[in-house]
mmCIF file of C-alpha atoms in Angstrom:
data_model
loop_
_atom_site.group_PDB
_atom_site.id
_atom_site.type_symbol
_atom_site.label_atom_id
_atom_site.label_comp_id
_atom_site.label_asym_id
_atom_site.label_seq_id
_atom_site.Cartn_x
_atom_site.Cartn_y
_atom_site.Cartn_z
ATOM 1 C CA SER K 1 0.000 0.000 0.000
ATOM 2 C CA GLN K 2 1.122 3.552 -0.594
ATOM 3 C CA GLN K 3 2.461 5.628 2.255
ATOM 4 C CA GLY K 4 0.587 8.812 1.472
ATOM 5 C CA GLU K 5 -3.062 9.378 0.846
ATOM 6 C CA GLU K 6 -4.128 12.639 -0.719
ATOM 7 C CA ASP K 7 -7.310 14.564 -0.419
ATOM 8 C CA PRO K 8 -9.173 15.506 -2.462
ATOM 9 C CA GLN K 9 -8.589 13.088 -5.322
ATOM 10 C CA ALA K 10 -9.740 15.759 -7.762
ATOM 11 C CA LEU K 11 -10.161 19.518 -7.470
ATOM 12 C CA SER K 12 -11.646 22.002 -9.933
ATOM 13 C CA ILE K 13 -11.266 25.731 -9.341
ATOM 14 C CA GLN K 14 -11.455 29.000 -11.208
ATOM 15 C CA GLU K 15 -8.314 30.822 -12.292
ATOM 16 C CA GLY K 16 -7.219 33.207 -9.552
ATOM 17 C CA GLU K 17 -8.567 31.085 -6.719
ATOM 18 C CA ASN K 18 -6.392 29.242 -4.227
ATOM 19 C CA ALA K 19 -5.999 25.470 -4.333
ATOM 20 C CA THR K 20 -5.339 23.389 -1.234
ATOM 21 C CA MET K 21 -4.324 19.751 -1.309
ATOM 22 C CA ASN K 22 -3.773 17.546 1.722
ATOM 23 C CA CYS K 23 -1.564 14.550 2.285
ATOM 24 C CA SER K 24 -1.624 12.077 5.155
ATOM 25 C CA TYR K 25 1.032 9.464 5.773
ATOM 26 C CA LYS K 26 1.503 6.503 8.070
ATOM 27 C CA THR K 27 5.069 6.212 9.359
ATOM 28 C CA SER K 28 7.751 8.536 10.681
ATOM 29 C CA ILE K 29 9.508 10.527 8.015
ATOM 30 C CA ASN K 30 12.723 12.420 7.412
ATOM 31 C CA ASN K 31 11.158 14.755 4.887
ATOM 32 C CA LEU K 32 8.117 15.160 2.687
ATOM 33 C CA GLN K 33 8.196 16.311 -0.913
ATOM 34 C CA TRP K 34 5.621 17.584 -3.365
ATOM 35 C CA TYR K 35 5.759 16.906 -7.092
ATOM 36 C CA ARG K 36 3.757 18.061 -10.093
ATOM 37 C CA GLN K 37 3.016 15.930 -13.127
ATOM 38 C CA ASN K 38 1.459 17.295 -16.255
ATOM 39 C CA SER K 39 -0.637 14.843 -18.218
ATOM 40 C CA GLY K 40 1.535 12.173 -19.789
ATOM 41 C CA ARG K 41 4.760 13.822 -18.658
ATOM 42 C CA GLY K 42 7.469 13.296 -16.068
ATOM 43 C CA LEU K 43 7.583 14.565 -12.515
ATOM 44 C CA VAL K 44 8.705 18.006 -11.493
ATOM 45 C CA HIS K 45 9.969 18.527 -7.956
ATOM 46 C CA LEU K 46 8.180 21.446 -6.305
ATOM 47 C CA ILE K 47 9.285 21.647 -2.710
ATOM 48 C CA LEU K 48 10.834 19.626 0.118
ATOM 49 C CA ILE K 49 10.006 20.136 3.777
ATOM 50 C CA ARG K 50 12.023 18.408 6.474
ATOM 51 C CA SER K 51 10.495 16.821 9.561
ATOM 52 C CA ASN K 52 11.792 19.612 11.807
ATOM 53 C CA GLU K 53 10.135 22.304 9.687
ATOM 54 C CA ARG K 54 6.521 23.383 9.972
ATOM 55 C CA GLU K 55 6.055 25.648 6.988
ATOM 56 C CA LYS K 56 7.875 26.447 3.787
ATOM 57 C CA HIS K 57 7.260 28.824 0.909
ATOM 58 C CA SER K 58 8.362 28.848 -2.695
ATOM 59 C CA GLY K 59 6.833 31.475 -4.956
ATOM 60 C CA ARG K 60 3.066 30.841 -5.012
ATOM 61 C CA LEU K 61 3.466 27.578 -3.105
ATOM 62 C CA ARG K 62 3.061 27.173 0.634
ATOM 63 C CA VAL K 63 3.611 23.817 2.291
ATOM 64 C CA THR K 64 2.853 22.944 5.893
ATOM 65 C CA LEU K 65 3.826 19.850 7.821
ATOM 66 C CA ASP K 66 2.292 18.544 11.039
ATOM 67 C CA THR K 67 4.272 15.524 12.163
ATOM 68 C CA SER K 68 2.008 14.951 15.172
ATOM 69 C CA LYS K 69 -0.924 14.433 12.813
ATOM 70 C CA LYS K 70 1.232 12.890 10.086
ATOM 71 C CA SER K 71 -0.165 15.291 7.547
ATOM 72 C CA SER K 72 0.931 17.966 5.098
ATOM 73 C CA SER K 73 -0.839 20.477 2.916
ATOM 74 C CA LEU K 74 0.095 22.221 -0.311
ATOM 75 C CA LEU K 75 -1.436 25.606 -1.033
ATOM 76 C CA ILE K 76 -1.185 27.146 -4.480
ATOM 77 C CA THR K 77 -2.201 30.787 -4.388
ATOM 78 C CA ALA K 78 -3.651 32.791 -7.290
ATOM 79 C CA SER K 79 -3.883 29.696 -9.473
ATOM 80 C CA ARG K 80 -3.352 29.813 -13.223
ATOM 81 C CA ALA K 81 -4.562 27.547 -16.013
ATOM 82 C CA ALA K 82 -0.951 26.369 -16.342
ATOM 83 C CA ASP K 83 -1.180 24.909 -12.816
ATOM 84 C CA THR K 84 -3.543 22.240 -14.163
ATOM 85 C CA ALA K 85 -1.749 18.979 -13.357
ATOM 86 C CA SER K 86 -1.614 16.110 -10.894
ATOM 87 C CA TYR K 87 0.120 16.802 -7.603
ATOM 88 C CA PHE K 88 1.763 14.102 -5.519
ATOM 89 C CA CYS K 89 3.191 14.060 -2.043
ATOM 90 C CA ALA K 90 6.058 11.683 -1.341
ATOM 91 C CA THR K 91 7.705 10.754 1.928
ATOM 92 C CA ASP K 92 11.310 9.887 2.678
ATOM 93 C CA GLY K 93 11.662 7.470 5.559
ATOM 94 C CA TRP K 94 14.160 7.272 8.377
ATOM 95 C CA ASP K 95 15.703 3.940 7.408
ATOM 96 C CA SER K 96 19.149 3.803 5.872
ATOM 97 C CA SER K 97 17.891 3.658 2.326
ATOM 98 C CA TYR K 98 15.611 6.709 2.480
ATOM 99 C CA LYS K 99 13.069 5.212 0.086
ATOM 100 C CA LEU K 100 10.757 7.789 -1.503
ATOM 101 C CA ILE K 101 7.157 6.580 -1.320
ATOM 102 C CA PHE K 102 4.420 8.393 -3.215
ATOM 103 C CA GLY K 103 0.825 9.168 -2.437
ATOM 104 C CA SER K 104 -2.036 8.622 -4.818
ATOM 105 C CA GLY K 105 -2.191 12.216 -6.039
ATOM 106 C CA THR K 106 -4.657 15.063 -6.485
ATOM 107 C CA ARG K 107 -5.789 16.020 -9.984
ATOM 108 C CA LEU K 108 -6.127 19.786 -10.176
ATOM 109 C CA LEU K 109 -8.078 21.514 -12.936
ATOM 110 C CA VAL K 110 -7.831 25.292 -13.118
ATOM 111 C CA ARG K 111 -10.560 26.714 -15.358
ATOM 112 C CA PRO K 112 -9.701 29.875 -17.288
ATOM 113 C CA ASN J 1 22.740 18.116 -20.024
ATOM 114 C CA ALA J 2 23.072 16.419 -16.656
ATOM 115 C CA GLY J 3 20.164 14.254 -15.689
ATOM 116 C CA VAL J 4 18.519 10.848 -15.863
ATOM 117 C CA THR J 5 18.107 9.300 -19.300
ATOM 118 C CA GLN J 6 15.649 6.518 -19.956
ATOM 119 C CA THR J 7 15.402 4.431 -23.091
ATOM 120 C CA PRO J 8 13.268 3.543 -24.894
ATOM 121 C CA LYS J 9 10.477 6.103 -24.506
ATOM 122 C CA PHE J 10 7.845 3.730 -25.856
ATOM 123 C CA GLN J 11 7.738 -0.064 -26.163
ATOM 124 C CA VAL J 12 5.145 -2.665 -27.092
ATOM 125 C CA LEU J 13 5.797 -6.241 -26.010
ATOM 126 C CA LYS J 14 3.977 -9.481 -26.501
ATOM 127 C CA THR J 15 3.095 -11.535 -23.445
ATOM 128 C CA GLY J 16 6.056 -13.695 -22.491
ATOM 129 C CA GLN J 17 8.700 -11.564 -24.167
ATOM 130 C CA SER J 18 11.611 -10.197 -22.232
ATOM 131 C CA MET J 19 13.197 -6.786 -22.378
ATOM 132 C CA THR J 20 15.419 -4.387 -20.506
ATOM 133 C CA LEU J 21 14.540 -0.801 -19.714
ATOM 134 C CA GLN J 22 17.655 1.312 -19.600
ATOM 135 C CA CYS J 23 18.398 4.078 -17.119
ATOM 136 C CA ALA J 24 21.564 6.136 -16.959
ATOM 137 C CA GLN J 25 22.564 9.153 -14.899
ATOM 138 C CA ASP J 26 25.619 11.370 -15.146
ATOM 139 C CA MET J 27 25.405 13.079 -11.767
ATOM 140 C CA ASN J 28 27.464 10.494 -9.855
ATOM 141 C CA HIS J 29 24.504 9.672 -7.642
ATOM 142 C CA GLU J 30 24.853 6.545 -5.546
ATOM 143 C CA TYR J 31 21.114 6.041 -5.099
ATOM 144 C CA MET J 32 18.916 5.031 -8.029
ATOM 145 C CA SER J 33 15.421 3.612 -8.172
ATOM 146 C CA TRP J 34 12.680 2.381 -10.478
ATOM 147 C CA TYR J 35 8.979 3.194 -10.209
ATOM 148 C CA ARG J 36 5.904 2.228 -12.136
ATOM 149 C CA GLN J 37 2.847 4.401 -12.554
ATOM 150 C CA ASP J 38 -0.481 2.960 -13.520
ATOM 151 C CA PRO J 39 -3.268 5.187 -14.910
ATOM 152 C CA GLY J 40 -4.702 7.574 -12.330
ATOM 153 C CA MET J 41 -2.325 6.419 -9.606
ATOM 154 C CA GLY J 42 0.819 7.522 -7.907
ATOM 155 C CA LEU J 43 4.247 6.003 -8.407
ATOM 156 C CA ARG J 44 5.064 2.689 -6.791
ATOM 157 C CA LEU J 45 8.624 1.690 -6.001
ATOM 158 C CA ILE J 46 9.832 -1.456 -7.785
ATOM 159 C CA HIS J 47 13.526 -1.745 -6.918
ATOM 160 C CA TYR J 48 16.225 0.552 -5.677
ATOM 161 C CA SER J 49 19.990 0.628 -5.312
ATOM 162 C CA VAL J 50 22.139 2.492 -2.803
ATOM 163 C CA GLY J 51 25.307 1.961 -4.806
ATOM 164 C CA ALA J 52 27.092 -0.261 -7.313
ATOM 165 C CA GLY J 53 26.624 -3.913 -6.466
ATOM 166 C CA ILE J 54 23.760 -3.261 -4.023
ATOM 167 C CA THR J 55 20.078 -3.595 -4.874
ATOM 168 C CA ASP J 56 16.919 -4.143 -2.872
ATOM 169 C CA GLN J 57 13.216 -4.613 -3.368
ATOM 170 C CA GLY J 58 10.610 -1.900 -3.171
ATOM 171 C CA GLU J 59 6.826 -2.123 -2.908
ATOM 172 C CA VAL J 60 6.103 -4.087 -6.105
ATOM 173 C CA PRO J 61 9.226 -6.104 -7.111
ATOM 174 C CA ASN J 62 7.599 -9.250 -8.507
ATOM 175 C CA GLY J 63 8.263 -9.829 -12.200
ATOM 176 C CA TYR J 64 11.262 -7.472 -12.319
ATOM 177 C CA ASN J 65 14.993 -7.926 -11.919
ATOM 178 C CA VAL J 66 17.683 -5.296 -11.501
ATOM 179 C CA SER J 67 21.441 -5.137 -11.251
ATOM 180 C CA ARG J 68 23.862 -2.305 -10.599
ATOM 181 C CA SER J 69 27.292 -2.965 -12.022
ATOM 182 C CA THR J 70 28.220 0.713 -12.379
ATOM 183 C CA THR J 71 27.276 3.922 -10.614
ATOM 184 C CA GLU J 72 25.850 5.347 -13.832
ATOM 185 C CA ASP J 73 23.509 2.574 -14.987
ATOM 186 C CA PHE J 74 20.539 0.841 -13.396
ATOM 187 C CA PRO J 75 18.693 -1.355 -15.909
ATOM 188 C CA LEU J 76 15.298 -2.920 -15.185
ATOM 189 C CA ARG J 77 14.613 -6.326 -16.682
ATOM 190 C CA LEU J 78 11.287 -7.930 -17.411
ATOM 191 C CA LEU J 79 11.971 -11.640 -17.885
ATOM 192 C CA SER J 80 8.506 -12.679 -19.077
ATOM 193 C CA ALA J 81 6.235 -9.738 -19.715
ATOM 194 C CA ALA J 82 2.602 -9.876 -18.592
ATOM 195 C CA PRO J 83 -0.303 -7.530 -19.434
ATOM 196 C CA SER J 84 -0.328 -6.471 -15.777
ATOM 197 C CA GLN J 85 3.062 -4.876 -16.375
ATOM 198 C CA THR J 86 1.583 -2.388 -18.813
ATOM 199 C CA SER J 87 2.517 0.901 -17.193
ATOM 200 C CA VAL J 88 4.734 3.950 -17.359
ATOM 201 C CA TYR J 89 8.128 3.341 -15.793
ATOM 202 C CA PHE J 90 10.203 6.069 -14.200
ATOM 203 C CA CYS J 91 13.803 5.914 -13.132
ATOM 204 C CA ALA J 92 15.159 8.297 -10.523
ATOM 205 C CA SER J 93 18.428 9.118 -8.835
ATOM 206 C CA ARG J 94 19.179 11.312 -5.882
ATOM 207 C CA THR J 95 21.882 13.076 -3.957
ATOM 208 C CA GLU J 96 22.912 11.938 -0.499
ATOM 209 C CA PRO J 97 20.644 12.877 2.448
ATOM 210 C CA ARG J 98 23.489 14.819 4.070
ATOM 211 C CA ASP J 99 23.828 17.083 1.013
ATOM 212 C CA SER J 100 22.462 20.591 1.361
ATOM 213 C CA ASN J 101 20.879 20.267 -2.089
ATOM 214 C CA TYR J 102 19.315 16.900 -1.307
ATOM 215 C CA GLY J 103 16.757 15.901 -3.906
ATOM 216 C CA TYR J 104 15.617 13.505 -6.581
ATOM 217 C CA THR J 105 15.902 13.706 -10.352
ATOM 218 C CA PHE J 106 13.449 11.746 -12.454
ATOM 219 C CA GLY J 107 13.758 10.502 -16.002
ATOM 220 C CA SER J 108 11.066 11.264 -18.554
ATOM 221 C CA GLY J 109 9.632 7.754 -18.414
ATOM 222 C CA THR J 110 9.151 4.666 -20.579
ATOM 223 C CA ARG J 111 5.619 3.861 -21.648
ATOM 224 C CA LEU J 112 5.334 0.065 -21.875
ATOM 225 C CA THR J 113 2.373 -1.829 -23.307
ATOM 226 C CA VAL J 114 2.174 -5.610 -23.032
ATOM 227 C CA VAL J 115 -0.345 -7.224 -25.379
#
């Protein structure tokens, strides 16, 4: 089974609105990462937040991490049609191999 | 350009055929891994390697073999392809966790169809 579960599975918003995606995971982590995947394309790394961090920003992206609740959220502000994509969270564990395990993803549609 | 290169980009196999998906990186990363992505799902880890000569199983290793004879290359072998292995396969490498620029680099994927 996958480590992360994302909510919602699909999200449709109007251009200019904010989009929030949530990720829950099961085991202790070293860090959590968010990726974007455009339809039929490869993955693009968006942001990494370490287990000792609570919030991180990168441009229009804001990521929070609550290790007590084993959850993270990704906020995209002032969304654009070009943000239409699938977004995945992925967790890096504490074992020696640091395996990156992905969640099931949120499909975001930004309507112009 | 530095990165992860996967070949081929597309492949159609008949059930029972064998093939090798190639993955090469030129960033001197010790860690490499293979994922598969089925439609509408996230990536699932097949096999990974923490360095030349060392491999281990991920979440869904059955039906796949790997070897790591060099730092640069990490091929994925399907010995007897099955329709259930129809998927998009991604290879990735990463820097070491102690690095300040720790992160993963993904290849562009191989779309495999088994008929």
